Short mmCIF file of C-alpha atoms and ligand atoms in Angstrom, two decimals:
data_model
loop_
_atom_site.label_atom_id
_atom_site.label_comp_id
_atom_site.label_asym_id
_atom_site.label_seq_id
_atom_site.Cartn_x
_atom_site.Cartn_y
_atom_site.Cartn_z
CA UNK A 1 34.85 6.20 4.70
CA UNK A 2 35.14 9.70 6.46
CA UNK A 3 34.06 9.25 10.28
CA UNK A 4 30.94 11.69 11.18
CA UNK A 5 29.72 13.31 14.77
CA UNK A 6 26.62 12.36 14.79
CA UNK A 7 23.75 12.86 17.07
CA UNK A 8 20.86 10.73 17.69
CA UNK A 9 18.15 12.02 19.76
CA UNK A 10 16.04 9.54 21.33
CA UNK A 11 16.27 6.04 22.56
CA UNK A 12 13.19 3.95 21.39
CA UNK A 13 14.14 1.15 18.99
CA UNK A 14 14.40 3.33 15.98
CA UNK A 15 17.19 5.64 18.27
CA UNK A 16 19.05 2.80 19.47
CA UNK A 17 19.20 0.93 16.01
CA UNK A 18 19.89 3.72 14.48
CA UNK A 19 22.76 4.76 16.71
CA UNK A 20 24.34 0.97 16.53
CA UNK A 21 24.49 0.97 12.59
CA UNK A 22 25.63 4.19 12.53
CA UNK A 23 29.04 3.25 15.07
CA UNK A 24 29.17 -0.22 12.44
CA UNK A 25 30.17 1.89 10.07
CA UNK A 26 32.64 4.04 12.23
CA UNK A 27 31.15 7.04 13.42
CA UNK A 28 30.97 8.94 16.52
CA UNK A 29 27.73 8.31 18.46
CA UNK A 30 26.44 10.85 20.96
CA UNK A 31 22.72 9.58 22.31
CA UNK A 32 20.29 12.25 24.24
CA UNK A 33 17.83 11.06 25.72
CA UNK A 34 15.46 12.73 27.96
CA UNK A 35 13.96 9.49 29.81
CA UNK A 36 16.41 7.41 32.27
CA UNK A 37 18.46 4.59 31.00
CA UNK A 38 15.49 2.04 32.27
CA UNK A 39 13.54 3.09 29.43
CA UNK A 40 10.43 1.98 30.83
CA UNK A 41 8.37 5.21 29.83
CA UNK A 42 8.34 5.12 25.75
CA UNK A 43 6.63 3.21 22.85
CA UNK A 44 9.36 0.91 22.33
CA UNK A 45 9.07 -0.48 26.19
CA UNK A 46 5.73 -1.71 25.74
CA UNK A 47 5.96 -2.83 21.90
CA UNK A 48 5.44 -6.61 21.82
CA UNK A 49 8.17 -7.14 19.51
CA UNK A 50 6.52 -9.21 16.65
CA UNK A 51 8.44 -9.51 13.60
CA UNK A 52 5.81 -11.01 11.51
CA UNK A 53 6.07 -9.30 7.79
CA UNK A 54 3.58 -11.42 6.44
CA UNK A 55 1.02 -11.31 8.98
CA UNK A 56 0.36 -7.59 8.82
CA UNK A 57 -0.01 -8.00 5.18
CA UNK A 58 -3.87 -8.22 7.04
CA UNK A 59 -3.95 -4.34 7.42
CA UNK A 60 -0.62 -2.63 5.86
CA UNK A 61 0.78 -2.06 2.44
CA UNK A 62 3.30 -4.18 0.68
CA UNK A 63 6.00 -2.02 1.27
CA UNK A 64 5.67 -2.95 5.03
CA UNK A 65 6.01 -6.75 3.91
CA UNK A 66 8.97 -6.04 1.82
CA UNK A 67 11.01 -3.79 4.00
CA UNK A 68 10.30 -6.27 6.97
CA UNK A 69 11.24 -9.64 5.52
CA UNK A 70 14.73 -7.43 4.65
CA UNK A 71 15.02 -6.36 8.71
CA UNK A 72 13.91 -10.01 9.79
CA UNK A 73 16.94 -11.31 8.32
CA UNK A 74 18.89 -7.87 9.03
CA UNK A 75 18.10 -8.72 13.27
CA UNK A 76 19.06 -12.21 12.79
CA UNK A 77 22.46 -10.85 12.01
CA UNK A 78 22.61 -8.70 14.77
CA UNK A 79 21.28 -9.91 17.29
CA UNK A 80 24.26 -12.65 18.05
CA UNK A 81 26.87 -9.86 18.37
CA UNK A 82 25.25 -7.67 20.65
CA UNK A 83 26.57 -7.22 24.33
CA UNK A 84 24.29 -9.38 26.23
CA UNK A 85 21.61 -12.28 25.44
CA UNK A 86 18.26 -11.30 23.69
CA UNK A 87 15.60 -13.57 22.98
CA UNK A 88 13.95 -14.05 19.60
CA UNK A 89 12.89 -16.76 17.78
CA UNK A 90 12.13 -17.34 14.10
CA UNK A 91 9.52 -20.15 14.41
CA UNK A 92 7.05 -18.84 12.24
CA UNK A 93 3.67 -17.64 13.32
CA UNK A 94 0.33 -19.71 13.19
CA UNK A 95 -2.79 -17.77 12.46
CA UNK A 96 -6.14 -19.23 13.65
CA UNK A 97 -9.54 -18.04 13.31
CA UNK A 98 -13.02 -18.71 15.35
CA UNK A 99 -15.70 -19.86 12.80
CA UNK A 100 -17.09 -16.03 12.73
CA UNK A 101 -13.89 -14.35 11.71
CA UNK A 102 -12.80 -16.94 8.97
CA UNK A 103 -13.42 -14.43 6.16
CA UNK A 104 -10.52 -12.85 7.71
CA UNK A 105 -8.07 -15.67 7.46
CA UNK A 106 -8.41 -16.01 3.59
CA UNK A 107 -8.55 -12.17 2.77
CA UNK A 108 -5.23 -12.41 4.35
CA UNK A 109 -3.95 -14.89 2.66
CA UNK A 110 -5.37 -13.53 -0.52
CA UNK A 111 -3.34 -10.10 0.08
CA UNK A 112 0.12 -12.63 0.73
CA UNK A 113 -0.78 -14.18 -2.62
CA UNK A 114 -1.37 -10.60 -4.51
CA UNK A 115 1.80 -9.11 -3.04
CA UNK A 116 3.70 -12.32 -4.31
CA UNK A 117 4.56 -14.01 -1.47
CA UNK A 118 2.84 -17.08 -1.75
CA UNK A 119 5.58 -19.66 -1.05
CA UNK A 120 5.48 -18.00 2.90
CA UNK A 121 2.07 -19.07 3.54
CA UNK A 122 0.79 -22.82 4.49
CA UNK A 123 -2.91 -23.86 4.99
CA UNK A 124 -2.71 -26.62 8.10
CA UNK A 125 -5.62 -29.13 8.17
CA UNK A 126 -6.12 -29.93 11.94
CA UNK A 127 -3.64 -33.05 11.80
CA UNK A 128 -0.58 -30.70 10.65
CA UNK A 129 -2.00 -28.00 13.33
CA UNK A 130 -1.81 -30.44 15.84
CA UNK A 131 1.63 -31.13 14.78
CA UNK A 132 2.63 -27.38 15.57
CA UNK A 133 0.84 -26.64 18.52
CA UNK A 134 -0.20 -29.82 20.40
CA UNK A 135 -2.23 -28.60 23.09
CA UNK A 136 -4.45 -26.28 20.26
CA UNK A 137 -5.66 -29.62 19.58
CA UNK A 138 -9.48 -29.90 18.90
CA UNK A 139 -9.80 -25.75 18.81
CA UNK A 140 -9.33 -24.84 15.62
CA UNK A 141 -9.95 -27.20 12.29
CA UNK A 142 -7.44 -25.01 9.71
CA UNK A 143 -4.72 -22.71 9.82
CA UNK A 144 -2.51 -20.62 8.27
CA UNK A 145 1.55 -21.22 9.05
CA UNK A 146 3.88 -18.19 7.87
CA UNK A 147 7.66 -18.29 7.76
CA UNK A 148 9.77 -17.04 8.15
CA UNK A 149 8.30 -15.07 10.99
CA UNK A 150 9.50 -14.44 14.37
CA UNK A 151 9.70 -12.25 17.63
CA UNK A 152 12.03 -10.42 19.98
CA UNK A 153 11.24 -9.40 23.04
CA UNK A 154 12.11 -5.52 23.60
CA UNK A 155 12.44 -5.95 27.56
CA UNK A 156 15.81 -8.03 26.80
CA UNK A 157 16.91 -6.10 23.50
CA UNK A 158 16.76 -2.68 25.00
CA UNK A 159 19.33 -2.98 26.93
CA UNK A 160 21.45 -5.09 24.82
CA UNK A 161 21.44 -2.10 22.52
CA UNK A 162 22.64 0.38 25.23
CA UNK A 163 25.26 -1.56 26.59
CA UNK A 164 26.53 -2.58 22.88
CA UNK A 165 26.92 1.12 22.31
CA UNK A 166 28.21 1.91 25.81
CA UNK A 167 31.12 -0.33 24.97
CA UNK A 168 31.90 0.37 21.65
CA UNK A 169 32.22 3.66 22.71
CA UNK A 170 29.45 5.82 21.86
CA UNK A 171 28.94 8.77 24.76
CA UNK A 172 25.15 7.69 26.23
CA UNK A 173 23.23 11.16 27.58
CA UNK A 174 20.32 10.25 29.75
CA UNK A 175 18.20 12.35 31.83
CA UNK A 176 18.98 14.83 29.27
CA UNK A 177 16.15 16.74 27.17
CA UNK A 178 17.04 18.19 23.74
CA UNK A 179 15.50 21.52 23.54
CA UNK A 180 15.85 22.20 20.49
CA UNK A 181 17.41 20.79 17.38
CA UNK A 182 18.44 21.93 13.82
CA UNK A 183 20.63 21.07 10.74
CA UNK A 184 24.09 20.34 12.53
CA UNK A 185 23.43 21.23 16.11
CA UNK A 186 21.26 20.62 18.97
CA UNK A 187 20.44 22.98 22.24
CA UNK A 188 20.41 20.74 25.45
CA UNK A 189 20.51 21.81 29.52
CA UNK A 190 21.26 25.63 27.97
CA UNK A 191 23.97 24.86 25.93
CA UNK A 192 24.11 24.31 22.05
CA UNK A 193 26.56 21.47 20.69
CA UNK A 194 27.61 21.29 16.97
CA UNK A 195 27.43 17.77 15.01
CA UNK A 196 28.48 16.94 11.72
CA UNK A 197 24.78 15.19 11.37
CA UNK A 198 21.45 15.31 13.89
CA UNK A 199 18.85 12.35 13.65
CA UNK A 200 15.97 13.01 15.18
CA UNK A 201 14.38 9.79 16.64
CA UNK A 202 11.98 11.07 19.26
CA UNK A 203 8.67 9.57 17.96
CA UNK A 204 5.48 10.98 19.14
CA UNK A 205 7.40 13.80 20.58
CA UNK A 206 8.71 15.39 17.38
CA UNK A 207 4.91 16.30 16.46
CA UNK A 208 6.24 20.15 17.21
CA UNK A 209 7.76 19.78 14.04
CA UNK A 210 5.78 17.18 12.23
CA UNK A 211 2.29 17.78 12.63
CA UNK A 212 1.30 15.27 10.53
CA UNK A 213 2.50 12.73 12.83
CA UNK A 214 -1.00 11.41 15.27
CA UNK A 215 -0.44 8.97 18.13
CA UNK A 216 -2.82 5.67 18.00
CA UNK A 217 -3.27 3.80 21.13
CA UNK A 218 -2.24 0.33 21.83
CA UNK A 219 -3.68 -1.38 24.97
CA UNK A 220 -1.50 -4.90 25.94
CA UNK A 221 -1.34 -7.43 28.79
CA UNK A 222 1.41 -9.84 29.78
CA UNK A 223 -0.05 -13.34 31.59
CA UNK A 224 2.07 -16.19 33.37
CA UNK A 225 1.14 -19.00 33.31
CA UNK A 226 3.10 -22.53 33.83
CA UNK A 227 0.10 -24.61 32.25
CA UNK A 228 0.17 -23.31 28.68
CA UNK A 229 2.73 -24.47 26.22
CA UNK A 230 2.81 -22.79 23.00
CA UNK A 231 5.86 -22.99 20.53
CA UNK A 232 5.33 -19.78 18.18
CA UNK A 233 3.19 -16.39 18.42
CA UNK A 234 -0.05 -17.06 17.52
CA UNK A 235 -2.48 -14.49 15.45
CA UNK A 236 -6.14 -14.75 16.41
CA UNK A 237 -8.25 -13.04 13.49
CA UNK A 238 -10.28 -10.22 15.17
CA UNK A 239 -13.21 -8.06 13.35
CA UNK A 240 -11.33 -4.77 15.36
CA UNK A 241 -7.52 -5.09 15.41
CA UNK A 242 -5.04 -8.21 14.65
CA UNK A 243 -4.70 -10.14 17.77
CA UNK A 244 -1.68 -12.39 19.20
CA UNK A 245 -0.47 -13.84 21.28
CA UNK A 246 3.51 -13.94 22.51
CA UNK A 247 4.89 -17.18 24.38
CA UNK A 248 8.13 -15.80 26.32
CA UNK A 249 10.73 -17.04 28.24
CA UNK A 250 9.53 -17.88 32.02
CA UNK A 251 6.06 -19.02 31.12
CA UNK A 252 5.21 -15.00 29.94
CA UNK A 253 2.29 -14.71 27.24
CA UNK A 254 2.09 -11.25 25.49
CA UNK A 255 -0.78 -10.57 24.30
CA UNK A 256 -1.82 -8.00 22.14
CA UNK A 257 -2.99 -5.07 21.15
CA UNK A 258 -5.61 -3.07 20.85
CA UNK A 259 -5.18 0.03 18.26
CA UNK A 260 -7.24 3.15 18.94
CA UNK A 261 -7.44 6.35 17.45
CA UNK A 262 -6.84 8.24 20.31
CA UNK A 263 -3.35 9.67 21.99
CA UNK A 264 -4.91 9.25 25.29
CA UNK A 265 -2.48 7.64 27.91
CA UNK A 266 -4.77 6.25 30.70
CA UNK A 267 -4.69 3.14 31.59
CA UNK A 268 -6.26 0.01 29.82
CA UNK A 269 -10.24 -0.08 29.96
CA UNK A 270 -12.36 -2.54 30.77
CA UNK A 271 -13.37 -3.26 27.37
CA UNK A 272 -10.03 -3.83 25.70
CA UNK A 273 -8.68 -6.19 28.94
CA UNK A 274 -12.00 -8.14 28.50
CA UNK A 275 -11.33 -8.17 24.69
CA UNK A 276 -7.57 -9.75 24.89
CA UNK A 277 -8.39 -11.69 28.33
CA UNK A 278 -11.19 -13.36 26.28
CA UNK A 279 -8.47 -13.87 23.07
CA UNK A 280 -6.13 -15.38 25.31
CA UNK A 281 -8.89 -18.12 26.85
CA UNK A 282 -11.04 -19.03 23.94
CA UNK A 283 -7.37 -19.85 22.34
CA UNK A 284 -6.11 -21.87 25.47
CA UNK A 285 -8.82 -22.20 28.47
CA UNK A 286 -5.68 -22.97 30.60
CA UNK A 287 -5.18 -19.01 30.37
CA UNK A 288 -7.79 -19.10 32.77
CA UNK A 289 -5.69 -19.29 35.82
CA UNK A 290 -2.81 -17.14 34.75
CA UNK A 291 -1.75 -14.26 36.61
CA UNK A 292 -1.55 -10.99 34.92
CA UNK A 293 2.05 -9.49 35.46
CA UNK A 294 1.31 -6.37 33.61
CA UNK A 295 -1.44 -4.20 31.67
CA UNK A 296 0.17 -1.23 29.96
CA UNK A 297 -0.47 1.59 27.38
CA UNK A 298 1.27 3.71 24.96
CA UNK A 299 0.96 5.44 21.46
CA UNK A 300 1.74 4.84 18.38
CA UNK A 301 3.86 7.34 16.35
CA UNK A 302 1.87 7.76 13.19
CA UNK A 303 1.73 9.20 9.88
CA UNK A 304 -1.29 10.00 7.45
CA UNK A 305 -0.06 7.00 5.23
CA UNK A 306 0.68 4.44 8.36
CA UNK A 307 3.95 4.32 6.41
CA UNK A 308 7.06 5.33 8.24
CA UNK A 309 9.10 8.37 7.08
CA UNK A 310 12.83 9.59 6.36
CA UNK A 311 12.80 13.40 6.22
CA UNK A 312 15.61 15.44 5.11
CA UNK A 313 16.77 19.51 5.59
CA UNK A 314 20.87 19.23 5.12
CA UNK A 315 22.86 17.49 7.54
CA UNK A 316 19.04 16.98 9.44
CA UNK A 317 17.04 13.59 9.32
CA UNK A 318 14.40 13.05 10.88
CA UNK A 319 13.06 9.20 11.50
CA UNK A 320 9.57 8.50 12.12
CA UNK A 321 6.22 7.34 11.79
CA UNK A 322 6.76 3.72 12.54
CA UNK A 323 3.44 2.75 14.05
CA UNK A 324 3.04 -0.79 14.25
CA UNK A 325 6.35 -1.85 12.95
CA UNK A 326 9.16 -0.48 14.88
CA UNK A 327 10.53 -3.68 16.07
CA UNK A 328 9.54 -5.15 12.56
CA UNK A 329 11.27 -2.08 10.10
CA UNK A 330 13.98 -0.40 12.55
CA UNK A 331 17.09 -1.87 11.30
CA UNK A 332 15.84 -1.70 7.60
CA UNK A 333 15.20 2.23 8.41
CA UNK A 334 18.88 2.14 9.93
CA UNK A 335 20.72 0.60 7.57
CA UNK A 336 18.70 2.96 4.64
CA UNK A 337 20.22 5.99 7.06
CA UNK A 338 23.27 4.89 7.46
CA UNK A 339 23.90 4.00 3.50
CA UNK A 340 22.62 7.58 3.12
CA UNK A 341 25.31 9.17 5.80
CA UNK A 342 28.31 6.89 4.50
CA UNK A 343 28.22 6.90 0.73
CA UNK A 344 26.07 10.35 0.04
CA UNK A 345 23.12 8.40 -2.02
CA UNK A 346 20.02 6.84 -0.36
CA UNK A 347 19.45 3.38 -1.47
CA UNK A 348 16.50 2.43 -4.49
CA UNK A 349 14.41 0.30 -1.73
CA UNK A 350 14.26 4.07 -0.17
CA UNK A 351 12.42 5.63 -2.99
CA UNK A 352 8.83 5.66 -1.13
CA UNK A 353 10.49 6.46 2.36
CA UNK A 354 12.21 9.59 1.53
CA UNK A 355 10.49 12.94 1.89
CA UNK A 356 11.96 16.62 2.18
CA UNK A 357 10.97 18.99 4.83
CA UNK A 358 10.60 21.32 2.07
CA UNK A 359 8.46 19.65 0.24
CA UNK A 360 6.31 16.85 2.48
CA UNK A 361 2.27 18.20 2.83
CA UNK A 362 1.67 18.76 6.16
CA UNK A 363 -2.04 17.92 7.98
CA UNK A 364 -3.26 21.16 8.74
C1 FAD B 401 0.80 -1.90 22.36
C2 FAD B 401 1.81 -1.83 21.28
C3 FAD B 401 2.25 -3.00 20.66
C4 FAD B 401 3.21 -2.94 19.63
N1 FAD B 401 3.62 -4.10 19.06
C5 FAD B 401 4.56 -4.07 18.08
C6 FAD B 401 5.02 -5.25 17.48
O1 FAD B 401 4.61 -6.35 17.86
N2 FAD B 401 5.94 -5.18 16.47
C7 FAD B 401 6.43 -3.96 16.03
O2 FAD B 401 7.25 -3.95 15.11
N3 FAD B 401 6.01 -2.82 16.60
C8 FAD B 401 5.08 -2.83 17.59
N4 FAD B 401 4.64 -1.68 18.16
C9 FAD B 401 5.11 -0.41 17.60
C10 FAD B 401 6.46 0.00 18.17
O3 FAD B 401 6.49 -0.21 19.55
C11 FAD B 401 6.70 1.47 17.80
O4 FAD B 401 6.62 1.63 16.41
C12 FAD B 401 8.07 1.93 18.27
O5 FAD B 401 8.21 1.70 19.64
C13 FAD B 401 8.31 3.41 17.99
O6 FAD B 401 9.65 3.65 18.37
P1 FAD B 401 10.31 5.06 18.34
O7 FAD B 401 11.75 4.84 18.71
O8 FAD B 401 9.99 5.77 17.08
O9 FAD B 401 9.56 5.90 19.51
P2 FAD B 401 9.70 5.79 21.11
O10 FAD B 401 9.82 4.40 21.57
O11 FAD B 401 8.56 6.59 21.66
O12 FAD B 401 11.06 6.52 21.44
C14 FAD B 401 11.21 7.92 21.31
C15 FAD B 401 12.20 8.35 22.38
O13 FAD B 401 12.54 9.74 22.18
C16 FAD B 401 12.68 10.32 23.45
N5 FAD B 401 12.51 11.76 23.33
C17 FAD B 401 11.38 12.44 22.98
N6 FAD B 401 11.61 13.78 23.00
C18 FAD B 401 12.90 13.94 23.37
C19 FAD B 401 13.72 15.09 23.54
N7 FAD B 401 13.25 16.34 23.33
N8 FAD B 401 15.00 14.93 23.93
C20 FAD B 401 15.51 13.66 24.11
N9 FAD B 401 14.76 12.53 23.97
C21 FAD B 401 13.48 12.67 23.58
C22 FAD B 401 11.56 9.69 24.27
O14 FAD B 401 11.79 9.83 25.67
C23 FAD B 401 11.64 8.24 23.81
O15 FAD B 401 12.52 7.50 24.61
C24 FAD B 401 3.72 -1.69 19.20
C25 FAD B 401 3.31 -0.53 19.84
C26 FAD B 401 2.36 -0.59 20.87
C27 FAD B 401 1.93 0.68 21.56
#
């Protein structure tokens, strides 16, 4: 296969997948980014990193489902040969609902059965819930259990992905803005440097030439605590957004998110924090004496459809659009690229991802 210079611009999860499929299959990576290498400014830093396909079956289409169950299984292979350690685990996820938001619980498994995935969805009486989650006991008389499901947790996978690319020998460019970019070639700190492709992965930010793309705001705390044990993310059915919550290592609890349509940055409200501090206790009133480590807020990169988006002018692509489901749909997105760049023909399971610049309708 002929080995490409290929630029990726941007280092969210969709940049930095993209960039370590792309040197898999023996080309030569060259990364701008315009944040520093501690990524802690973008979407991806504050993502919670649930990779629940099923689950979001709740609000997205079926494509989401499909795609995702491919990438679950897709980071499960790549996630043991990366540099350094990341955490994620596959232990399913448990979905719960108070009495007043049951309705919830079996539209969603309705939409599992419809998109024909039955066989991935349990009901748990209490007994078999009890099982699962031990100290849940007494909370909650059914469930829902979905495998497989899982979560990784984008603090340690980050900078796995840099340093696996630093090593393999991809040339990292931090600090460094792209000014401008175009079929081939890309203008950075004044000068302009030719590539044999450009993939644009700078999410919100490449709204200057996608306008369709919107920005929906996500509002998410982390908690410590050493007095809650929980084995799997759990999904709390919520009349506004889907609700979970994350056990990490070192007694850490995501939990998330709010969704907004708004591209405001300020910090969380009052509302929201009430919202997912009152989540996290009515699931486990030990949550009570946590400490909150962190409250933080970012925006989605979105498109009309809430489906992401491959967009082609020549040797240009541009990635996008991935909303909720970066962690959940990046490597599928890669590997579609990267089948695209190495053997000239975008895969069938693209058909619905693929739009031309030419050709895609714009919001005015
Ligand atoms: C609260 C919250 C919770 C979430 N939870 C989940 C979840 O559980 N599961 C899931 O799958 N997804 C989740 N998401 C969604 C996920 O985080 C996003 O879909 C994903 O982070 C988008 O990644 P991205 O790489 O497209 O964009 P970004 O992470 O924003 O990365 C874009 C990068 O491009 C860089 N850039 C921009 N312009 C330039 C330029 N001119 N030159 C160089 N670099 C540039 C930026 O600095 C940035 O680093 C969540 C999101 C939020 C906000």
């Amino acid at each position: 296969m002929h080995s490409y210079r290929i630029a990726i611009v941007g280092a969210g999860v969709a940049g930095l997948t993209q960039a370590l499929w792309l040197q898999r299959q023996g080309h030569r990576i060259s990364l701008f980014e315009s944040g520093s290498e501690d990524l802690a400014h973008h979407c991806s830093h504050v993502g919670a990193g649930m990779l629940a396909p099923y689950c979001e079956l709740s609000e997205a289409e079926a494509e989401i489902c499909r795609w995702g169950a491919a990438a679950l299984e897709l980071w499960r292979q790549l996630v043991p040969t990366l540099a350094r350690p990341v955490h994620m685990s596959c232990n399913g996820t448990l979905v719960v609902a108070h009495h007043q938001d049951r309705a919830g619980m079996h539209h969603l498994a309705e939409r599992i059965k419809h998109a024909g995935f039955e066989p991935r969805l349990r009901w748990l009486q209490r007994s078999e819930l009890h099982e699962l989650e031990p100290e849940l006991e007494g909370r909650f008389s059914t469930g829902l259990y979905l495998t497989p499901e899982g979560e990784i947790d984008p603090r340690s996978l980050l900078p796995a992905l840099v340093e696996t690319l630093r090593r393999d020998g991809a040339q990292l460019h931090f600090a460094t803005r792209v000014d401008a970019l175009a079929p081939g070639e890309i203008h950075a700190q004044g000068q302009r440097h030719a590539f044999d492709w450009v993939v644009d992965c700078r999410g919100l930010a490449a709204s200057d030439t996608w306008p369709a793309l919107r920005g929906v705001r996500g509002e998410i705390l982390t908690l410590r605590s050493p007095d809650v044990q929980l084995h799997r993310p759990i999904r709390m059915m919520h009349p506004r957004y889907p609700l979970y919550i994350v056990p990490r290592p070192g007694n850490r609890f995501v939990v998330g998110a709010t969704s907004i349509e708004s591209d405001s940055l300020r910090p969380p409200t009052v509302r929201s924090s009430l919202e997912l501090l009152s989540a996290a206790y009515a699931l486990h009133p030990a949550f009570a004496e946590a400490e909150i480590v962190e409250m933080k807020t970012q925006c989605r990169p979105t498109l009309p459809d809430h489906l992401p988006a491959i967009r082609q002018q020549d040797n240009l692509l541009q990635v996008n659009g991935l909303y909720r489901h970066g962690y959940l749909l990046s490597p599928f997105l890669a590997e579609t690229v990267a089948t695209f760049i190495g053997e000239q023909r975008w895969p069938e399971t693209a058909a619905v991802l693929r739009r031309s610049l030419d050709t895609v309708t714009e919001r005015p």
